[in-house]
Amino acid sequence: MELDKKELGATHYKESALKEGKLLSLAKQPKLQYAWDNGPAIGRYLEELKEGRIIARKCNKCRRIMIPPRMFCELCWRPTDEWVYVKDTGKVNTFSICYVNWDASRIKKGDKPHLPAVIEIDGASEGMGILHVLGEVEPEKIKIGMKVKAAWKKPEEREGAITDILYFKPVRG
Amino acid sequence: MAYQKVAIVGAGITKFVRRAQETGKELAFQASKMALDSCGMTIDDIESVSLGTAPDAFDGVHMKGEYLSDGSGGWRKPYMRQFVGGGTGVFAPIHGWLHVASGMFDTCLVVCSEKMSSCYPHPQGAFKTIFDHTTEQALDPTLIWIFALEMNRFMSTYGITKEEIAQVSVKNKKNAMDHPAAQLPMEITVDDVMNSETLAWPVNRLDISPASDGAAAIVLASEHASKRITDKPVWIDGVGWNLDTAYWATRDLSYPRYVEKAARMAYDMAGVVEPKREIEIAEPYDPFDYKELHHMEGLQLADRGKAVEMLLDGVTQRDGDRPMCPSGGALGVGNPIAATGLMKVIEIFLQLRGEAGKRQVPGSPRCGLAQAWGDLMQVGTVVVLRR
């Protein structure tokens, strides 16, 4: 069989056909809501973020200090052993300069791009990173390996969320 | 171990388009019917059905496996749905292989159908929920972030440039000019890629595959059943799949170790000792252009950081010594998530049978590979095919 010699299915239409009503469709927006339980590991992580600290969990078998904390070590596949505070500094493992919002819409003209990065947290095991964003930095000055520090919300504004850290900013000097 | 040998004996595919008038069920039916017709079979000859389809969130239909079962010929048959994100399109035929290799069934219809356009105006938002709800979603991530972060790490680890990587997009979109199902066939230059909109540096618009609707299907048969169906069977000689942890930010992003594990599993089964020499043609998963290079390295088809040299030397062109994505890949043919991986399996099937028409690679290859990848950059799925 050769595909070139066959009649293939699927009939393309342009989005304008929907907008002009030439092709009928049913549009619905489901309104689902969720309340996600944190569990003991992420629960404590969030409580500590509210206090302006970052906490990790240690596995005494592989000796990894893991962030985000977890109650079981996915490599040794056994319960983790202790809580360990780590620093609120780290280095940029990788980053992006992003002009697209989460829903594929574009950021407004003149707005600053999103600066997502993987931050390797000081005090956690080598290579242990978390997803966060960078701030107080010109996009063109961001470098892999750059040292950064958490910029925290004011204590009274913190709510026990990953966003209690506003962003990570370059360490001066 | 004692497996039944499993052959691919037929294949079908729809066009890949941004928005299809047909429903997901209808697309599944079109591809399945074409696959059965291609080998002179009817749905009554099919003993089991393996369906692959990606997130229910695209369709806004829960239990999408059940929803698509009639179009896939699965009603009143042993029917199973597979789903590992972008890896689904090669995971579904692996499950079909298990159905037949185990001796449970002599035939299996493998169908992959995807309709992304129902998520309107753009399916991008549906991807937000793949991120951890508490520690990541609050940062408003888009799917492109993880690709941009991985691409940057890959580039900086090996000193590879955006211009070099863009040549994958140029090659694959050009290859797609000869694929009758292709959504984005085009002749472009590296400059066109570099000058296309920057979405999330280092990712530009033309570094990315499109959102698509489409379906693909293949028919599997045991060795003795295949003799009644075709004199050109293509054998699934090796299968491999592997998942890494969802703590993606704690992994080495420059190298897909889980793809290596999946590939080694498939190579061991197929008796492939030197993949660089023995795998003559491959369809690595290419939802973004750098991924083709990243996956060639995971698949042991290139040394770490060296896949780009094969690209620049023309080795991976369709008329090169080791063609990669001769179909045009996800970048050129399109990327209806689950159907993309199966499109890649079909391309190797056709190439090994010498039936790829204008896309046929020279040298009558005997051994090829198709691979898919997905979830939170954590799953690798591989099949090794021989004629």
XYZ file of C-alpha atoms in Angstrom:
560
model
C 0.000 0.000 0.000
C 1.172 3.530 -0.744
C -0.472 6.422 1.081
C -0.188 8.648 -1.998
C -2.621 6.410 -3.854
C -5.287 6.445 -1.134
C -8.092 8.823 -0.295
C -7.336 9.966 3.258
C -10.002 10.998 5.778
C -10.329 14.145 7.944
C -11.890 17.289 6.457
C -10.153 20.503 7.424
C -12.123 23.639 8.249
C -11.030 27.146 9.136
C -11.801 28.745 12.484
C -13.628 31.510 10.591
C -16.308 28.964 9.594
C -17.205 28.644 13.285
C -17.181 32.377 13.896
C -19.381 33.041 10.858
C -21.812 30.305 11.864
C -21.208 28.298 8.665
C -20.311 25.305 10.803
C -22.312 24.652 13.943
C -20.662 23.736 17.223
C -21.691 23.621 20.860
C -19.552 25.684 23.252
C -19.661 24.945 26.994
C -17.382 25.914 29.820
C -17.415 23.316 32.560
C -16.949 24.917 35.993
C -15.111 22.324 38.017
C -13.570 23.156 41.357
C -11.086 21.206 43.411
C -9.619 21.291 46.915
C -6.339 19.426 46.802
C -5.078 17.884 50.036
C -1.417 18.626 50.575
C -0.330 15.533 52.469
C 2.256 15.705 55.263
C 5.264 16.484 53.028
C 3.907 19.368 50.974
C 1.776 20.481 53.955
C 4.917 21.113 56.038
C 6.682 22.643 52.994
C 3.891 25.219 52.693
C 3.783 25.903 56.457
C 7.504 26.644 56.388
C 7.186 28.860 53.310
C 4.680 30.908 55.322
C 7.446 31.401 57.918
C 9.937 32.411 55.226
C 11.895 29.145 55.312
C 12.430 26.289 52.879
C 12.383 22.755 54.230
C 13.476 19.482 52.633
C 13.354 15.764 53.527
C 16.372 13.495 53.817
C 16.655 9.814 52.935
C 19.258 8.175 55.178
C 19.855 5.390 52.647
C 20.857 7.370 49.523
C 21.545 10.422 51.735
C 19.763 12.723 49.309
C 18.250 15.897 50.712
C 15.144 16.301 48.607
C 13.105 19.331 47.664
C 10.167 19.523 47.293
C 10.035 17.308 50.412
C 8.473 13.870 50.096
C 7.518 11.204 52.646
C 9.045 8.418 50.551
C 12.251 8.294 48.525
C 11.318 7.446 44.953
C 14.792 6.005 44.238
C 15.311 3.823 47.361
C 11.545 3.316 47.603
C 11.438 3.506 51.357
C 10.143 6.136 53.826
C 12.294 9.247 54.152
C 13.833 9.913 57.572
C 14.179 13.522 58.644
C 13.310 17.148 58.016
C 16.194 19.385 56.972
C 16.103 23.160 56.519
C 17.807 24.306 53.343
C 18.765 27.840 52.271
C 16.668 30.295 50.329
C 19.526 30.779 47.885
C 20.537 28.692 44.904
C 21.708 28.758 41.323
C 19.958 28.837 37.973
C 20.024 25.367 36.356
C 18.144 26.532 33.264
C 15.746 29.332 32.310
C 13.463 30.676 29.607
C 12.228 34.106 28.524
C 8.554 33.556 27.830
C 6.157 35.811 25.914
C 3.199 33.428 26.108
C 0.649 33.081 28.909
C -0.527 29.719 30.248
C -3.466 29.599 27.821
C -1.320 30.411 24.733
C -2.454 34.053 24.657
C 0.426 36.541 24.282
C 1.594 38.893 27.007
C 0.458 42.498 26.534
C 2.725 44.773 24.550
C 5.178 46.449 26.899
C 4.651 43.890 29.693
C 7.723 42.097 31.006
C 8.167 38.493 29.816
C 7.697 35.580 32.226
C 11.084 34.287 33.423
C 10.609 30.637 34.466
C 13.686 28.836 35.752
C 14.797 25.671 37.465
C 16.568 26.760 40.672
C 18.977 24.357 42.373
C 18.483 25.113 46.070
C 21.584 25.480 48.281
C 21.692 22.839 51.002
C 19.700 20.297 48.994
C 21.499 17.550 47.103
C 23.361 18.414 43.917
C 20.964 18.970 41.041
C 17.824 19.174 43.230
C 15.824 21.912 41.583
C 12.389 23.465 41.793
C 10.383 25.327 39.192
C 10.047 29.024 39.974
C 10.429 32.404 38.285
C 13.168 35.048 38.243
C 12.743 38.752 39.007
C 14.701 42.019 39.442
C 16.871 41.026 36.487
C 17.103 42.060 32.848
C 16.307 38.976 30.729
C 19.502 39.338 28.689
C 21.601 39.252 31.865
C 20.338 35.854 33.050
C 22.981 33.136 32.900
C 22.921 29.454 33.710
C 24.841 28.979 36.963
C 23.886 32.464 38.202
C 23.489 32.694 42.011
C 20.038 33.772 43.159
C 18.109 34.406 46.377
C 14.400 34.193 47.182
C 12.429 37.461 47.284
C 9.709 36.814 49.888
C 6.303 38.363 50.296
C 5.894 40.414 53.483
C 5.176 38.059 56.429
C 1.614 39.317 56.870
C 0.837 38.675 53.199
C 2.104 35.095 53.095
C -0.528 32.394 52.831
C 1.415 29.116 52.808
C 1.905 28.776 49.059
C 4.786 28.469 46.608
C 3.951 32.053 45.629
C 5.019 33.245 49.115
C 8.319 33.430 47.262
C 7.588 36.155 44.716
C 10.593 35.227 42.595
C 14.310 34.522 42.841
C 16.607 37.490 42.230
C 20.333 37.693 41.495
C 22.622 37.826 44.534
C 24.421 41.159 44.363
C 28.178 41.532 44.595
C 10.930 -16.198 26.795
C 8.370 -17.789 24.525
C 6.482 -15.075 22.666
C 4.332 -15.451 19.592
C 5.999 -13.441 16.813
C 3.893 -10.393 15.976
C 3.647 -8.768 12.542
C 2.186 -5.487 11.356
C 0.053 -6.445 8.356
C -1.972 -3.311 7.588
C -2.106 0.430 8.219
C -4.422 3.395 7.876
C -4.264 7.114 8.567
C -6.362 10.253 8.169
C -5.034 13.622 7.141
C -3.646 15.591 10.077
C -5.410 18.990 10.225
C -5.721 21.871 12.707
C -9.507 21.473 12.896
C -11.361 18.476 11.534
C -15.095 18.534 10.884
C -15.213 14.861 11.901
C -15.545 13.832 15.553
C -12.834 11.793 17.270
C -14.980 8.684 16.805
C -15.335 9.336 13.086
C -11.593 9.914 12.672
C -10.921 6.642 14.535
C -13.361 4.843 12.219
C -11.759 6.297 9.052
C -8.234 5.238 10.046
C -9.344 1.807 11.300
C -11.405 1.059 8.201
C -8.489 2.046 5.970
C -6.127 -0.204 7.978
C -8.443 -3.225 7.670
C -9.121 -2.577 3.974
C -5.377 -2.312 3.325
C -4.936 -5.977 4.244
C -8.287 -7.361 3.103
C -9.662 -7.880 6.611
C -12.966 -7.028 8.272
C -13.733 -6.113 11.861
C -14.940 -9.703 12.374
C -11.343 -10.899 11.831
C -10.179 -8.743 14.777
C -9.942 -10.493 18.157
C -8.812 -7.561 20.323
C -8.498 -3.756 20.137
C -5.860 -1.467 21.685
C -6.793 2.237 21.670
C -4.416 5.103 22.336
C -5.663 8.613 23.039
C -4.175 11.429 25.124
C -5.702 13.718 27.793
C -9.473 13.675 28.276
C -9.108 17.424 28.821
C -8.632 17.988 25.063
C -12.097 16.665 24.316
C -13.837 17.694 27.520
C -15.128 14.107 27.472
C -14.392 11.970 30.477
C -13.728 8.244 29.895
C -12.483 9.001 26.393
C -11.502 5.361 25.940
C -15.119 4.348 26.230
C -16.232 7.313 24.122
C -13.970 6.271 21.220
C -14.596 2.525 21.526
C -17.251 2.219 18.822
C -15.323 4.153 16.186
C -12.295 2.014 17.000
C -14.167 -1.250 16.425
C -13.889 -2.074 20.110
C -17.506 -2.768 20.980
C -18.191 -6.280 22.255
C -14.512 -7.127 22.007
C -11.630 -7.285 24.495
C -10.747 -3.581 24.365
C -8.158 -1.574 26.269
C -7.191 2.106 26.293
C -3.564 3.201 26.742
C -2.418 6.644 27.831
C 1.046 7.976 28.646
C 0.749 11.519 27.273
C 2.805 12.059 24.116
C 4.277 8.573 24.495
C 0.845 7.028 23.845
C 1.249 6.567 20.087
C 3.978 3.958 20.531
C 2.599 2.669 23.859
C -0.673 1.570 22.176
C 1.086 -0.713 19.636
C 3.266 -2.058 22.465
C 0.065 -3.105 24.223
C -1.267 -4.541 20.977
C 1.981 -6.516 20.768
C 1.395 -7.827 24.323
C -2.121 -8.949 23.349
C -0.799 -11.065 20.462
C 2.680 -12.026 21.723
C 1.125 -13.485 24.882
C -0.845 -15.958 22.800
C -4.140 -14.569 24.066
C -5.153 -13.328 20.594
C -4.058 -13.867 17.003
C -5.105 -10.423 15.798
C -5.260 -6.939 17.304
C -6.392 -3.625 15.844
C -4.350 -0.732 17.246
C -6.055 2.666 16.887
C -4.822 6.105 17.955
C -7.234 9.018 17.635
C -6.823 12.590 18.812
C -9.003 15.662 18.496
C -7.277 18.636 20.095
C -9.413 21.349 18.465
C -12.412 20.758 20.764
C -10.435 22.580 23.445
C -11.249 26.037 22.109
C -9.780 28.444 21.176
C -6.485 26.652 21.925
C -5.649 23.322 23.638
C -2.561 24.833 25.300
C -4.497 25.627 28.481
C -5.392 21.957 28.982
C -1.717 21.215 29.517
C -1.552 23.377 32.644
C -3.005 20.555 34.720
C -0.056 18.235 33.996
C 2.018 20.382 36.396
C 1.886 19.726 40.146
C -1.254 21.463 41.393
C 0.295 22.895 44.572
C 3.979 23.504 43.895
C 3.890 24.430 40.183
C 0.462 25.448 38.841
C 0.392 28.532 41.066
C 3.239 29.895 38.936
C 0.940 29.838 35.846
C 3.164 27.585 33.746
C 2.575 26.883 30.062
C 3.659 23.598 28.519
C 6.269 25.454 26.472
C 8.154 26.273 29.682
C 9.374 22.736 30.214
C 10.496 22.452 26.593
C 12.225 25.835 26.694
C 13.958 24.954 29.982
C 15.070 21.561 28.669
C 16.207 22.980 25.312
C 18.260 25.686 27.024
C 19.919 23.098 29.271
C 20.590 20.804 26.274
C 22.105 23.683 24.264
C 24.279 24.970 27.089
C 25.528 21.525 28.174
C 26.870 20.713 24.711
C 27.422 24.182 23.220
C 24.763 23.754 20.528
C 23.184 26.822 18.885
C 19.590 27.642 18.009
C 20.583 27.944 14.348
C 21.933 24.398 14.349
C 18.817 22.991 16.007
C 16.590 24.895 13.545
C 17.908 22.630 10.777
C 15.806 19.795 12.227
C 12.674 21.873 11.617
C 13.840 22.766 8.092
C 14.500 19.086 7.295
C 11.303 17.659 8.760
C 8.934 20.252 7.335
C 10.523 19.655 3.919
C 10.204 15.875 4.268
C 6.499 16.408 4.990
C 6.036 17.925 1.495
C 5.859 14.301 0.284
C 3.446 13.053 2.972
C -0.206 13.075 1.851
C -1.481 13.422 5.458
C 0.745 16.405 6.278
C -0.594 19.525 7.983
C 2.500 21.771 7.847
C 4.630 20.768 4.870
C 6.856 23.679 3.876
C 10.166 24.670 2.430
C 11.730 27.035 4.903
C 15.210 28.201 5.846
C 17.052 28.450 9.138
C 16.434 32.226 8.955
C 12.678 31.632 8.736
C 12.836 29.609 11.962
C 15.048 32.196 13.676
C 12.793 35.062 12.562
C 9.541 33.383 13.558
C 7.849 34.650 16.732
C 9.781 34.001 19.952
C 7.308 32.189 22.205
C 9.561 31.203 25.095
C 13.238 31.733 24.330
C 14.950 29.603 23.098
C 11.748 28.288 21.494
C 10.399 30.074 18.402
C 7.126 29.408 16.612
C 8.754 27.265 13.891
C 10.648 25.156 16.449
C 7.285 23.655 17.513
C 4.875 21.130 16.024
C 1.256 22.291 15.643
C -1.923 21.296 17.479
C -3.763 18.796 15.290
C -6.748 16.528 14.799
C -6.171 13.106 13.226
C -6.100 9.347 13.623
C -3.945 6.370 12.654
C -4.390 2.603 12.915
C -2.456 -0.622 12.325
C -3.412 -4.281 12.246
C -1.281 -6.794 14.161
C -1.271 -10.548 13.568
C 0.516 -13.592 14.958
C 2.947 -15.383 12.639
C 0.542 -18.110 11.589
C -2.370 -15.686 11.179
C -0.190 -13.288 9.177
C 0.481 -15.961 6.536
C -3.162 -15.851 5.483
C -3.103 -12.041 5.310
C 0.095 -10.826 3.648
C 3.366 -11.929 2.119
C 5.013 -8.696 3.322
C 4.783 -8.785 7.117
C 6.848 -6.311 9.135
C 7.816 -7.819 12.469
C 7.753 -6.081 15.829
C 11.027 -7.561 17.060
C 11.517 -5.399 20.135
C 9.385 -3.274 22.456
C 10.505 -1.072 25.337
C 8.933 1.472 27.635
C 10.136 3.289 30.712
C 8.929 6.005 33.071
C 11.018 8.385 35.157
C 9.876 10.359 38.213
C 7.540 13.339 37.854
C 10.023 15.450 39.894
C 11.264 16.677 36.522
C 13.166 19.677 37.930
C 15.479 17.340 39.845
C 16.624 15.435 36.771
C 19.489 15.935 34.313
C 17.506 17.730 31.610
C 20.285 17.412 29.035
C 19.823 13.647 28.667
C 16.656 11.477 28.575
C 17.763 8.486 30.625
C 14.285 6.920 30.539
C 14.444 6.890 26.702
C 17.774 5.070 26.956
C 16.222 2.484 29.288
C 13.251 1.976 26.950
C 15.587 1.637 23.953
C 17.875 -0.844 25.681
C 14.862 -2.970 26.620
C 13.727 -3.032 22.974
C 17.261 -3.664 21.652
C 17.828 -6.577 24.047
C 14.597 -8.185 22.898
C 15.370 -7.615 19.216
C 18.996 -8.719 19.525
C 20.256 -5.300 18.431
C 23.837 -5.066 19.705
C 25.099 -1.972 17.888
C 22.152 0.389 17.393
C 24.232 2.959 15.473
C 24.999 0.306 12.847
C 21.882 -1.838 12.945
C 19.059 0.745 13.145
C 19.074 1.937 9.539
C 16.150 4.326 9.722
C 14.317 5.925 12.636
C 11.378 8.103 13.592
C 12.401 9.705 16.902
C 9.652 11.828 18.476
C 10.001 15.462 17.388
C 7.314 17.668 18.957
C 10.045 20.352 19.167
C 13.069 20.364 16.851
C 15.721 19.859 19.576
C 13.836 16.755 20.739
C 14.869 14.826 17.611
C 18.536 15.284 18.596
C 17.864 14.706 22.312
C 16.063 11.457 21.498
C 18.676 10.213 19.000
C 21.130 10.389 21.896
C 18.800 8.626 24.336
C 18.175 5.970 21.690
C 21.960 5.383 21.400
C 21.837 6.384 17.715
C 24.325 9.180 18.467
C 26.810 9.861 21.251
C 25.836 12.467 23.850
C 25.956 15.950 22.349
C 26.883 14.550 18.921
C 23.497 14.069 17.207
C 23.823 17.641 15.941
C 26.951 16.666 13.974
C 25.002 13.955 12.130
C 22.346 16.582 11.345
C 24.867 19.147 10.067
C 26.663 16.498 7.980
C 23.396 15.564 6.254
C 23.486 12.023 7.637
C 19.894 12.309 8.922
C 18.427 13.577 5.633
C 16.091 11.229 3.811
C 18.870 10.377 1.333
C 21.531 10.308 4.064
C 23.084 7.273 5.673
C 20.752 7.342 8.722
C 17.447 9.010 7.818
C 15.582 10.492 10.803
C 11.886 11.358 10.519
C 11.617 10.678 6.765
C 7.833 11.102 7.185
C 8.223 14.755 8.120
C 7.634 13.977 11.783
C 5.434 15.838 14.228
C 6.991 19.100 12.995
C 5.837 18.550 9.406
C 3.029 15.984 9.329
C 1.462 17.390 12.493
C 1.000 16.393 16.105
C -2.375 14.925 17.074
C -0.670 13.631 20.212
C -1.464 9.895 20.330
C -1.844 9.548 16.558
C 1.626 11.036 15.961
C 3.505 8.100 17.475
C 1.461 5.619 15.476
C 2.032 7.689 12.297
C 5.754 7.145 12.983
C 5.280 3.378 13.345
C 3.350 3.385 10.055
C 6.152 5.310 8.327
C 8.742 2.693 9.330
C 6.293 -0.073 8.301
C 5.924 1.487 4.840
C 9.650 2.237 4.472
C 10.623 -1.362 5.310
C 8.050 -2.656 2.797
C 9.384 -0.292 0.129
C 5.964 1.369 -0.074
C 6.763 4.897 1.085
C 6.418 6.314 -2.445
C 8.089 9.703 -2.845
C 9.356 9.438 0.733
C 11.110 6.107 0.168
C 14.668 6.141 1.518
C 17.370 4.511 -0.623
C 19.086 1.271 0.337
C 16.086 -0.975 1.114
C 16.415 -0.819 4.904
C 15.654 -3.990 6.845
C 15.581 -2.651 10.417
C 14.022 0.544 11.803
C 12.731 2.143 14.953
C 9.875 4.387 16.061
C 9.822 6.242 19.361
C 7.452 8.483 21.273
C 7.834 10.470 24.454
C 5.680 12.418 26.817
C 4.038 13.038 30.163
C 6.163 15.470 32.246
C 9.281 14.734 30.165
C 9.337 11.327 31.778
C 8.200 8.493 29.494
C 9.960 6.807 26.591
C 8.253 4.256 24.313
C 10.144 2.356 21.582
C 9.461 -0.322 18.963
C 12.071 -2.003 16.739
C 10.709 -3.230 13.409
C 12.256 -5.612 10.836
C 11.092 -7.081 7.557
